[in-house]
Amino acid sequence: MDSLPCRTGFPDRGCALKLFDLGALPDKSRSLSEMLDDLCARLELDYAAYAGVNTFDNSVHAVANYPEPWKQHYLEFGLHEQDPSLRHAARSHAPVHWGRLVDDPGFRSVFSQAHDFHIPDTGVTIPVRGPFGDKGMLSVSRRGSRASWDAHSAHIMRQLQESAALIHDTVMHQGVVMRVMRAPNLSRREVEILQWIAAGKTQSDISDILTISARTVEVHMRSVRAKLGALTTAQAVARAIGLGLIFPM
């Protein structure tokens, strides 16, 4: 599904998003599914799902152990665009308890459909932030009353947060994300400028070295930051190094 990038973080209503199912990838994706199954067995949960955000184009990559009919329905109708548990978690550093979202129209829409597939609306989404600005979130749920869920989730919260970080780290290090993420298309000049910045040169230095104006250097850097989804030049350098576009010096 083609999409336009969202500029506000992920995911906002009215902004089309691509959704990649990591569970459809061979080999390594199986270990992710197994991690979710093990988590559910260990912490007495019914379902678990991991979702990550491609910070270059705000597409979503995900894996879940929900029943196949619900996963197909969720994908087919693009419910990730409505799901407030994802939207809030993408902007939060604290766990997002679904009980706080019951008055959200998006929550009511998503879970009124989920009920037809016997998917519980009692759960929590744990956000994760990586060193290069990467975002992930682990959602878990369990059938039962909201009171019983609140008690259970409080009891296992530390383990959930540790598991969320571990699963996100596994996804990033396995390179699964890199196979579904669109690599930023930096120009030769943009890479050259970014490499000089990584070497410790200022924009004024680079202007002299490349015999271009300081304004031109800044125009290129604005383009670099946008393509890499970075807020700062330092973050752009770190992401470029992490992607192997430039080398640390």
mmCIF file of N, CA, C and O in Angstrom, residues 37-47 140-143 149 152-153 155-156 160:
data_model
loop_
_atom_site.group_PDB
_atom_site.id
_atom_site.type_symbol
_atom_site.label_atom_id
_atom_site.label_comp_id
_atom_site.label_asym_id
_atom_site.label_seq_id
_atom_site.Cartn_x
_atom_site.Cartn_y
_atom_site.Cartn_z
ATOM 1 N N ASP A 37 5.206 -15.748 21.929
ATOM 2 C CA ASP A 37 4.524 -16.902 22.531
ATOM 3 C C ASP A 37 5.096 -17.219 23.909
ATOM 4 O O ASP A 37 4.352 -17.500 24.861
ATOM 5 N N ASP A 38 6.410 -17.175 24.024
ATOM 6 C CA ASP A 38 7.057 -17.449 25.313
ATOM 7 C C ASP A 38 6.667 -16.406 26.357
ATOM 8 O O ASP A 38 6.430 -16.733 27.525
ATOM 9 N N LEU A 39 6.602 -15.149 25.926
ATOM 10 C CA LEU A 39 6.200 -14.071 26.833
ATOM 11 C C LEU A 39 4.791 -14.317 27.363
ATOM 12 O O LEU A 39 4.538 -14.179 28.568
ATOM 13 N N CYS A 40 3.880 -14.682 26.472
ATOM 14 C CA CYS A 40 2.493 -14.929 26.894
ATOM 15 C C CYS A 40 2.415 -16.095 27.875
ATOM 16 O O CYS A 40 1.684 -16.026 28.881
ATOM 17 N N ALA A 41 3.157 -17.148 27.600
ATOM 18 C CA ALA A 41 3.136 -18.314 28.486
ATOM 19 C C ALA A 41 3.722 -17.969 29.851
ATOM 20 O O ALA A 41 3.193 -18.379 30.892
ATOM 21 N N ARG A 42 4.797 -17.217 29.850
ATOM 22 C CA ARG A 42 5.507 -16.906 31.100
ATOM 23 C C ARG A 42 4.730 -15.931 31.976
ATOM 24 O O ARG A 42 4.726 -16.060 33.208
ATOM 25 N N LEU A 43 4.052 -14.969 31.362
ATOM 26 C CA LEU A 43 3.385 -13.918 32.135
ATOM 27 C C LEU A 43 1.862 -14.064 32.136
ATOM 28 O O LEU A 43 1.153 -13.146 32.535
ATOM 29 N N GLU A 44 1.378 -15.229 31.710
ATOM 30 C CA GLU A 44 -0.057 -15.535 31.733
ATOM 31 C C GLU A 44 -0.870 -14.489 30.960
ATOM 32 O O GLU A 44 -1.802 -13.876 31.476
ATOM 33 N N LEU A 45 -0.479 -14.307 29.694
ATOM 34 C CA LEU A 45 -1.154 -13.374 28.805
ATOM 35 C C LEU A 45 -1.803 -14.161 27.668
ATOM 36 O O LEU A 45 -1.418 -15.290 27.382
ATOM 37 N N ASP A 46 -2.795 -13.547 27.033
ATOM 38 C CA ASP A 46 -3.435 -14.205 25.896
ATOM 39 C C ASP A 46 -2.736 -13.868 24.584
ATOM 40 O O ASP A 46 -2.496 -14.750 23.762
ATOM 41 N N TYR A 47 -2.425 -12.587 24.390
ATOM 42 C CA TYR A 47 -1.850 -12.165 23.113
ATOM 43 C C TYR A 47 -0.755 -11.125 23.319
ATOM 44 O O TYR A 47 -0.757 -10.379 24.304
ATOM 45 N N VAL A 140 0.299 -6.059 24.871
ATOM 46 C CA VAL A 140 -0.125 -7.350 25.410
ATOM 47 C C VAL A 140 -1.546 -7.224 25.947
ATOM 48 O O VAL A 140 -1.980 -6.133 26.326
ATOM 49 N N SER A 141 -2.249 -8.336 25.966
ATOM 50 C CA SER A 141 -3.628 -8.303 26.459
ATOM 51 C C SER A 141 -3.989 -9.635 27.089
ATOM 52 O O SER A 141 -3.345 -10.665 26.847
ATOM 53 N N ARG A 142 -5.038 -9.589 27.902
ATOM 54 C CA ARG A 142 -5.520 -10.804 28.570
ATOM 55 C C ARG A 142 -7.006 -10.669 28.830
ATOM 56 O O ARG A 142 -7.485 -9.588 29.216
ATOM 57 N N ARG A 143 -7.730 -11.751 28.641
ATOM 58 C CA ARG A 143 -9.169 -11.726 28.896
ATOM 59 C C ARG A 143 -9.436 -11.598 30.389
ATOM 60 O O ARG A 143 -8.656 -12.070 31.215
ATOM 61 N N TRP A 149 -7.339 -7.260 35.305
ATOM 62 C CA TRP A 149 -6.219 -6.916 34.425
ATOM 63 C C TRP A 149 -5.319 -5.864 35.064
ATOM 64 O O TRP A 149 -4.097 -5.954 35.002
ATOM 65 N N HIS A 152 -3.147 -7.551 37.566
ATOM 66 C CA HIS A 152 -2.147 -8.432 36.946
ATOM 67 C C HIS A 152 -1.059 -7.629 36.245
ATOM 68 O O HIS A 152 0.138 -7.934 36.369
ATOM 69 N N SER A 153 -1.452 -6.602 35.505
ATOM 70 C CA SER A 153 -0.467 -5.813 34.763
ATOM 71 C C SER A 153 0.478 -5.075 35.700
ATOM 72 O O SER A 153 1.671 -4.934 35.410
ATOM 73 N N HIS A 155 1.465 -6.194 38.501
ATOM 74 C CA HIS A 155 2.357 -7.221 39.034
ATOM 75 C C HIS A 155 3.482 -7.572 38.053
ATOM 76 O O HIS A 155 4.607 -7.876 38.472
ATOM 77 N N ILE A 156 3.193 -7.519 36.750
ATOM 78 C CA ILE A 156 4.179 -7.958 35.756
ATOM 79 C C ILE A 156 4.807 -6.802 34.977
ATOM 80 O O ILE A 156 5.567 -7.032 34.033
ATOM 81 N N LEU A 160 7.371 -6.788 31.744
ATOM 82 C CA LEU A 160 6.896 -6.357 30.433
ATOM 83 C C LEU A 160 7.842 -5.328 29.819
ATOM 84 O O LEU A 160 8.163 -5.393 28.624
#
